[in-house]
mmCIF file of C-alpha atoms in Angstrom:
data_model
loop_
_atom_site.group_PDB
_atom_site.id
_atom_site.type_symbol
_atom_site.label_atom_id
_atom_site.label_comp_id
_atom_site.label_asym_id
_atom_site.label_seq_id
_atom_site.Cartn_x
_atom_site.Cartn_y
_atom_site.Cartn_z
ATOM 1 C CA UNK A 1 228.799 157.897 74.898
ATOM 2 C CA UNK A 2 228.688 156.280 71.752
ATOM 3 C CA UNK A 3 227.787 156.684 68.122
ATOM 4 C CA UNK A 4 225.302 155.944 65.980
ATOM 5 C CA UNK A 5 227.814 153.814 63.739
ATOM 6 C CA UNK A 6 229.153 152.155 66.097
ATOM 7 C CA UNK A 7 225.837 150.932 67.682
ATOM 8 C CA UNK A 8 224.997 152.312 71.113
ATOM 9 C CA UNK A 9 224.601 149.074 73.636
ATOM 10 C CA UNK A 10 221.000 147.999 75.372
ATOM 11 C CA UNK A 11 221.584 148.977 79.813
ATOM 12 C CA UNK A 12 224.279 147.185 80.717
ATOM 13 C CA UNK A 13 225.039 144.886 83.670
ATOM 14 C CA UNK A 14 228.738 145.107 83.860
ATOM 15 C CA UNK A 15 231.728 147.598 81.915
ATOM 16 C CA UNK A 16 235.732 147.233 82.867
ATOM 17 C CA UNK A 17 238.592 149.181 81.403
ATOM 18 C CA UNK A 18 242.229 149.585 80.805
ATOM 19 C CA UNK A 19 244.335 151.571 82.915
ATOM 20 C CA UNK A 20 244.939 154.170 80.308
ATOM 21 C CA UNK A 21 240.860 154.281 79.791
ATOM 22 C CA UNK A 22 241.367 153.741 76.518
ATOM 23 C CA UNK A 23 239.970 150.334 75.851
ATOM 24 C CA UNK A 24 236.477 149.838 77.305
ATOM 25 C CA UNK A 25 234.169 147.354 77.377
ATOM 26 C CA UNK A 26 229.782 146.537 78.802
ATOM 27 C CA UNK A 27 228.203 143.485 78.542
ATOM 28 C CA UNK A 28 224.249 144.033 78.903
ATOM 29 C CA UNK A 29 222.126 140.851 79.592
ATOM 30 C CA UNK A 30 219.924 139.705 76.470
ATOM 31 C CA UNK A 31 222.489 141.303 74.262
ATOM 32 C CA UNK A 32 225.936 141.787 73.189
ATOM 33 C CA UNK A 33 229.606 142.521 74.041
ATOM 34 C CA UNK A 34 230.385 146.459 73.380
ATOM 35 C CA UNK A 35 234.078 147.760 72.602
ATOM 36 C CA UNK A 36 235.667 150.984 72.646
ATOM 37 C CA UNK A 37 239.566 151.305 71.687
ATOM 38 C CA UNK A 38 239.438 155.365 72.069
ATOM 39 C CA UNK A 39 237.551 156.071 74.671
ATOM 40 C CA UNK A 40 234.179 155.649 74.371
ATOM 41 C CA UNK A 41 234.523 157.549 71.431
ATOM 42 C CA UNK A 42 232.690 154.720 68.632
ATOM 43 C CA UNK A 43 231.348 151.236 69.584
ATOM 44 C CA UNK A 44 231.577 147.820 68.188
ATOM 45 C CA UNK A 45 229.522 144.800 69.203
ATOM 46 C CA UNK A 46 232.090 141.159 69.610
ATOM 47 C CA UNK A 47 231.162 138.551 67.808
ATOM 48 C CA UNK A 48 229.951 135.875 69.914
ATOM 49 C CA UNK A 49 230.043 132.088 70.463
ATOM 50 C CA UNK A 50 226.497 132.168 71.892
ATOM 51 C CA UNK A 51 223.020 132.833 70.379
ATOM 52 C CA UNK A 52 223.378 136.401 69.072
ATOM 53 C CA UNK A 53 220.941 138.693 71.198
ATOM 54 C CA UNK A 54 220.307 136.823 73.857
ATOM 55 C CA UNK A 55 223.190 136.155 75.941
ATOM 56 C CA UNK A 56 222.697 137.132 79.931
ATOM 57 C CA UNK A 57 225.955 138.668 81.023
ATOM 58 C CA UNK A 58 226.052 139.793 83.746
ATOM 59 C CA UNK A 59 230.133 141.235 85.055
ATOM 60 C CA UNK A 60 233.188 141.545 82.922
ATOM 61 C CA UNK A 61 236.605 142.128 84.443
ATOM 62 C CA UNK A 62 239.303 144.252 82.426
ATOM 63 C CA UNK A 63 243.216 143.401 82.670
ATOM 64 C CA UNK A 64 244.891 146.932 82.450
ATOM 65 C CA UNK A 65 246.604 147.000 79.373
ATOM 66 C CA UNK A 66 243.140 145.544 77.992
ATOM 67 C CA UNK A 67 244.557 142.539 76.553
ATOM 68 C CA UNK A 68 242.701 140.486 78.543
ATOM 69 C CA UNK A 69 238.686 140.462 79.149
ATOM 70 C CA UNK A 70 236.614 137.948 81.152
ATOM 71 C CA UNK A 71 233.051 138.121 80.638
ATOM 72 C CA UNK A 72 230.598 136.143 82.536
ATOM 73 C CA UNK A 73 227.003 135.308 82.696
ATOM 74 C CA UNK A 74 223.856 133.897 84.212
ATOM 75 C CA UNK A 75 222.071 131.266 81.793
ATOM 76 C CA UNK A 76 219.227 130.145 84.147
ATOM 77 C CA UNK A 77 221.379 129.790 87.002
ATOM 78 C CA UNK A 78 224.119 128.347 85.257
ATOM 79 C CA UNK A 79 227.210 130.723 85.217
ATOM 80 C CA UNK A 80 229.544 129.993 81.952
ATOM 81 C CA UNK A 81 232.909 132.583 81.766
ATOM 82 C CA UNK A 82 234.297 133.749 78.553
ATOM 83 C CA UNK A 83 238.492 134.689 78.520
ATOM 84 C CA UNK A 84 239.114 137.017 75.098
ATOM 85 C CA UNK A 85 243.332 137.102 75.404
ATOM 86 C CA UNK A 86 243.389 140.200 72.215
ATOM 87 C CA UNK A 87 241.113 142.972 73.566
ATOM 88 C CA UNK A 88 237.251 141.289 72.728
ATOM 89 C CA UNK A 89 238.585 140.492 68.670
ATOM 90 C CA UNK A 90 237.372 136.684 69.958
ATOM 91 C CA UNK A 91 236.667 134.858 73.079
ATOM 92 C CA UNK A 92 236.110 131.586 74.138
ATOM 93 C CA UNK A 93 234.598 129.218 76.967
ATOM 94 C CA UNK A 94 236.201 128.852 79.350
ATOM 95 C CA UNK A 95 234.660 127.151 82.174
ATOM 96 C CA UNK A 96 230.897 126.485 83.628
ATOM 97 C CA UNK A 97 229.164 126.042 87.210
ATOM 98 C CA UNK A 98 226.431 125.695 89.147
ATOM 99 C CA UNK A 99 225.736 129.779 90.625
ATOM 100 C CA UNK A 100 225.179 132.440 88.024
ATOM 101 C CA UNK A 101 228.454 134.800 87.842
ATOM 102 C CA UNK A 102 227.409 138.177 89.310
ATOM 103 C CA UNK A 103 230.964 138.848 90.581
ATOM 104 C CA UNK A 104 234.396 138.861 88.368
ATOM 105 C CA UNK A 105 237.933 141.041 88.828
ATOM 106 C CA UNK A 106 240.979 140.160 87.862
ATOM 107 C CA UNK A 107 244.634 141.212 88.739
ATOM 108 C CA UNK A 108 246.166 143.616 86.438
ATOM 109 C CA UNK A 109 247.902 141.188 84.484
ATOM 110 C CA UNK A 110 245.084 139.032 84.146
ATOM 111 C CA UNK A 111 247.319 136.524 86.270
ATOM 112 C CA UNK A 112 244.313 136.036 88.123
ATOM 113 C CA UNK A 113 240.206 135.891 88.112
ATOM 114 C CA UNK A 114 238.239 135.944 90.810
ATOM 115 C CA UNK A 115 234.502 135.245 90.228
ATOM 116 C CA UNK A 116 230.791 135.436 92.804
ATOM 117 C CA UNK A 117 228.037 133.945 92.191
ATOM 118 C CA UNK A 118 224.663 134.419 92.810
ATOM 119 C CA UNK A 119 223.830 130.803 94.882
ATOM 120 C CA UNK A 120 226.926 129.768 96.460
ATOM 121 C CA UNK A 121 228.335 130.367 99.380
ATOM 122 C CA UNK A 122 231.837 129.711 97.114
ATOM 123 C CA UNK A 123 233.976 131.704 94.734
ATOM 124 C CA UNK A 124 235.922 130.491 92.147
ATOM 125 C CA UNK A 125 239.555 131.354 91.569
ATOM 126 C CA UNK A 126 241.235 130.392 88.271
ATOM 127 C CA UNK A 127 245.480 130.892 87.526
ATOM 128 C CA UNK A 128 246.154 130.409 84.273
ATOM 129 C CA UNK A 129 247.808 126.861 83.668
ATOM 130 C CA UNK A 130 246.331 125.882 86.605
ATOM 131 C CA UNK A 131 242.787 126.220 85.960
ATOM 132 C CA UNK A 132 239.829 126.978 87.853
ATOM 133 C CA UNK A 133 239.499 125.998 91.886
ATOM 134 C CA UNK A 134 236.810 126.809 94.705
ATOM 135 C CA UNK A 135 236.708 128.535 97.772
ATOM 136 C CA UNK A 136 233.660 128.039 100.649
ATOM 137 C CA UNK A 137 234.306 131.757 101.741
ATOM 138 C CA UNK A 138 231.256 131.800 103.413
ATOM 139 C CA UNK A 139 229.359 134.087 101.464
ATOM 140 C CA UNK A 140 226.142 134.441 101.155
ATOM 141 C CA UNK A 141 224.054 135.741 98.143
ATOM 142 C CA UNK A 142 227.389 136.945 95.944
ATOM 143 C CA UNK A 143 227.054 139.946 94.614
ATOM 144 C CA UNK A 144 230.266 141.862 93.577
ATOM 145 C CA UNK A 145 233.931 141.249 93.688
ATOM 146 C CA UNK A 146 237.299 143.093 93.590
ATOM 147 C CA UNK A 147 240.775 142.735 94.125
ATOM 148 C CA UNK A 148 244.102 144.679 94.385
ATOM 149 C CA UNK A 149 246.125 144.945 91.235
ATOM 150 C CA UNK A 150 248.540 142.482 92.082
ATOM 151 C CA UNK A 151 245.734 139.980 92.554
ATOM 152 C CA UNK A 152 246.830 139.286 96.425
ATOM 153 C CA UNK A 153 243.870 141.477 98.243
ATOM 154 C CA UNK A 154 240.303 140.213 97.448
ATOM 155 C CA UNK A 155 237.353 141.519 98.795
ATOM 156 C CA UNK A 156 233.652 139.767 97.529
ATOM 157 C CA UNK A 157 229.949 141.365 99.005
ATOM 158 C CA UNK A 158 226.859 139.199 98.682
ATOM 159 C CA UNK A 159 223.212 140.853 100.181
ATOM 160 C CA UNK A 160 224.394 140.794 103.692
ATOM 161 C CA UNK A 161 227.706 139.908 104.357
ATOM 162 C CA UNK A 162 231.248 140.762 102.899
ATOM 163 C CA UNK A 163 234.395 138.815 102.809
ATOM 164 C CA UNK A 164 238.045 139.218 102.713
ATOM 165 C CA UNK A 165 240.872 137.487 101.557
ATOM 166 C CA UNK A 166 244.968 138.551 102.088
ATOM 167 C CA UNK A 167 246.670 135.570 100.147
ATOM 168 C CA UNK A 168 244.892 135.724 96.817
ATOM 169 C CA UNK A 169 241.933 133.961 97.850
ATOM 170 C CA UNK A 170 243.884 130.951 99.905
ATOM 171 C CA UNK A 171 242.022 131.437 102.766
ATOM 172 C CA UNK A 172 238.977 134.230 103.624
ATOM 173 C CA UNK A 173 237.741 136.271 106.555
ATOM 174 C CA UNK A 174 234.092 136.861 106.838
ATOM 175 C CA UNK A 175 233.729 140.304 108.514
ATOM 176 C CA UNK A 176 231.492 140.946 111.287
ATOM 177 C CA UNK A 177 231.143 143.908 111.879
ATOM 178 C CA UNK A 178 227.932 145.181 112.410
ATOM 179 C CA UNK A 179 227.659 148.159 109.864
ATOM 180 C CA UNK A 180 229.432 146.053 107.091
ATOM 181 C CA UNK A 181 226.739 143.306 108.149
ATOM 182 C CA UNK A 182 223.925 145.710 108.445
ATOM 183 C CA UNK A 183 220.731 143.693 107.506
ATOM 184 C CA UNK A 184 219.478 146.848 107.201
ATOM 185 C CA UNK A 185 219.217 146.711 103.442
ATOM 186 C CA UNK A 186 221.677 144.809 101.281
ATOM 187 C CA UNK A 187 224.968 145.522 99.401
ATOM 188 C CA UNK A 188 225.457 145.617 95.301
ATOM 189 C CA UNK A 189 228.562 147.042 94.430
ATOM 190 C CA UNK A 190 232.406 147.118 95.602
ATOM 191 C CA UNK A 191 235.440 148.490 94.862
ATOM 192 C CA UNK A 192 239.419 148.311 95.382
ATOM 193 C CA UNK A 193 242.542 150.581 95.144
ATOM 194 C CA UNK A 194 245.427 149.235 93.453
ATOM 195 C CA UNK A 195 247.422 148.618 96.694
ATOM 196 C CA UNK A 196 244.369 146.726 97.959
ATOM 197 C CA UNK A 197 244.212 148.791 101.761
ATOM 198 C CA UNK A 198 241.082 151.176 100.872
ATOM 199 C CA UNK A 199 237.436 150.108 99.044
ATOM 200 C CA UNK A 200 234.293 151.950 98.304
ATOM 201 C CA UNK A 201 231.242 149.982 98.373
ATOM 202 C CA UNK A 202 227.399 150.887 97.686
ATOM 203 C CA UNK A 203 224.831 149.742 99.348
ATOM 204 C CA UNK A 204 221.117 149.725 98.510
ATOM 205 C CA UNK A 205 218.957 151.148 101.085
ATOM 206 C CA UNK A 206 215.563 150.808 100.655
ATOM 207 C CA UNK A 207 215.670 152.453 97.309
ATOM 208 C CA UNK A 208 217.911 155.071 98.975
ATOM 209 C CA UNK A 209 221.553 154.451 97.380
ATOM 210 C CA UNK A 210 224.711 154.930 100.023
ATOM 211 C CA UNK A 211 228.233 154.604 99.182
ATOM 212 C CA UNK A 212 231.289 153.677 102.027
ATOM 213 C CA UNK A 213 234.551 154.752 101.239
ATOM 214 C CA UNK A 214 237.950 154.872 103.069
ATOM 215 C CA UNK A 215 238.503 152.019 104.695
ATOM 216 C CA UNK A 216 242.239 151.226 105.499
ATOM 217 C CA UNK A 217 242.909 147.698 105.462
ATOM 218 C CA UNK A 218 245.796 146.957 106.402
ATOM 219 C CA UNK A 219 248.515 149.230 108.014
ATOM 220 C CA UNK A 220 252.543 149.128 107.762
ATOM 221 C CA UNK A 221 253.734 145.626 109.469
ATOM 222 C CA UNK A 222 255.261 146.252 113.273
ATOM 223 C CA UNK A 223 255.372 144.481 116.119
ATOM 224 C CA UNK A 224 254.593 148.457 118.036
ATOM 225 C CA UNK A 225 252.452 151.083 118.015
ATOM 226 C CA UNK A 226 249.352 151.564 118.672
ATOM 227 C CA UNK A 227 245.864 153.010 117.744
ATOM 228 C CA UNK A 228 243.310 155.423 118.871
ATOM 229 C CA UNK A 229 239.980 156.557 118.113
ATOM 230 C CA UNK A 230 237.404 159.037 119.036
ATOM 231 C CA UNK A 231 234.681 157.486 121.671
ATOM 232 C CA UNK A 232 232.901 155.067 120.235
ATOM 233 C CA UNK A 233 234.923 154.727 117.387
ATOM 234 C CA UNK A 234 235.702 150.505 116.552
ATOM 235 C CA UNK A 235 237.941 148.310 114.643
ATOM 236 C CA UNK A 236 238.499 144.891 114.036
ATOM 237 C CA UNK A 237 241.766 143.278 113.636
ATOM 238 C CA UNK A 238 242.744 139.505 112.541
ATOM 239 C CA UNK A 239 245.697 138.176 113.946
ATOM 240 C CA UNK A 240 248.276 137.442 111.202
ATOM 241 C CA UNK A 241 250.951 135.761 113.061
ATOM 242 C CA UNK A 242 254.620 136.561 114.782
ATOM 243 C CA UNK A 243 252.867 139.336 117.012
ATOM 244 C CA UNK A 244 250.628 141.189 114.321
ATOM 245 C CA UNK A 245 248.000 142.005 113.883
ATOM 246 C CA UNK A 246 245.735 142.863 110.745
ATOM 247 C CA UNK A 247 242.959 145.814 111.031
ATOM 248 C CA UNK A 248 240.607 144.557 108.730
ATOM 249 C CA UNK A 249 237.904 147.108 108.747
ATOM 250 C CA UNK A 250 237.461 149.791 111.489
ATOM 251 C CA UNK A 251 233.715 152.185 111.860
ATOM 252 C CA UNK A 252 234.816 155.994 112.685
ATOM 253 C CA UNK A 253 238.001 157.092 112.430
ATOM 254 C CA UNK A 254 240.671 155.271 113.483
ATOM 255 C CA UNK A 255 244.696 156.433 113.375
ATOM 256 C CA UNK A 256 247.711 154.188 113.225
ATOM 257 C CA UNK A 257 251.129 155.568 115.815
#
């Protein structure tokens, strides 16, 4: 909802919110960036250092308090990232790379930023004071990325693949589950819970939308116990050392004991 006086954004390509839902930001392809400080009742255009109404913004993320806003664009195959530290009042261009930006995620305090690109298997990671690094995550045509509130657990999707990191992007695990990497359709958007243990992911299945929810990416640490499930259930485990395995994904119903 937006007032006529405040303006109404073009069809958005990305949106983000503060934890309390009062600060909102929306970006649109070939349009401005729009901000609301009253839960969407009124919107105002943010200043931009680029060509006023010709900005191919594709993604945006926000810290939990809405102070830090990160937006990205796909400018003819080049990714450009802007960062605001004053709730979108002004932005500073901080980085550019080969491969248009398709998805952005950041930790609740804005201390870690993750970016996926259109034609690059790598993920870009930004830590204030340290700068940008790239990690080859084996992602095909990145589309969306999400992280836990502390920025430790990260999951990204490409058209036909999904990758996980459990250590702030230092290493990546490519999911091999047949449902997760099903070539009949392609992944579009992913979201994670605050603790990073559950996810919702959407898929374009021959023009019809599908959503999978309720994945549990981990159980309580321990070297004892077992998993049970119904017939034809399956679980994917990652060995993390010290006699412990980390459940990465599952199909049907899996119960830890």
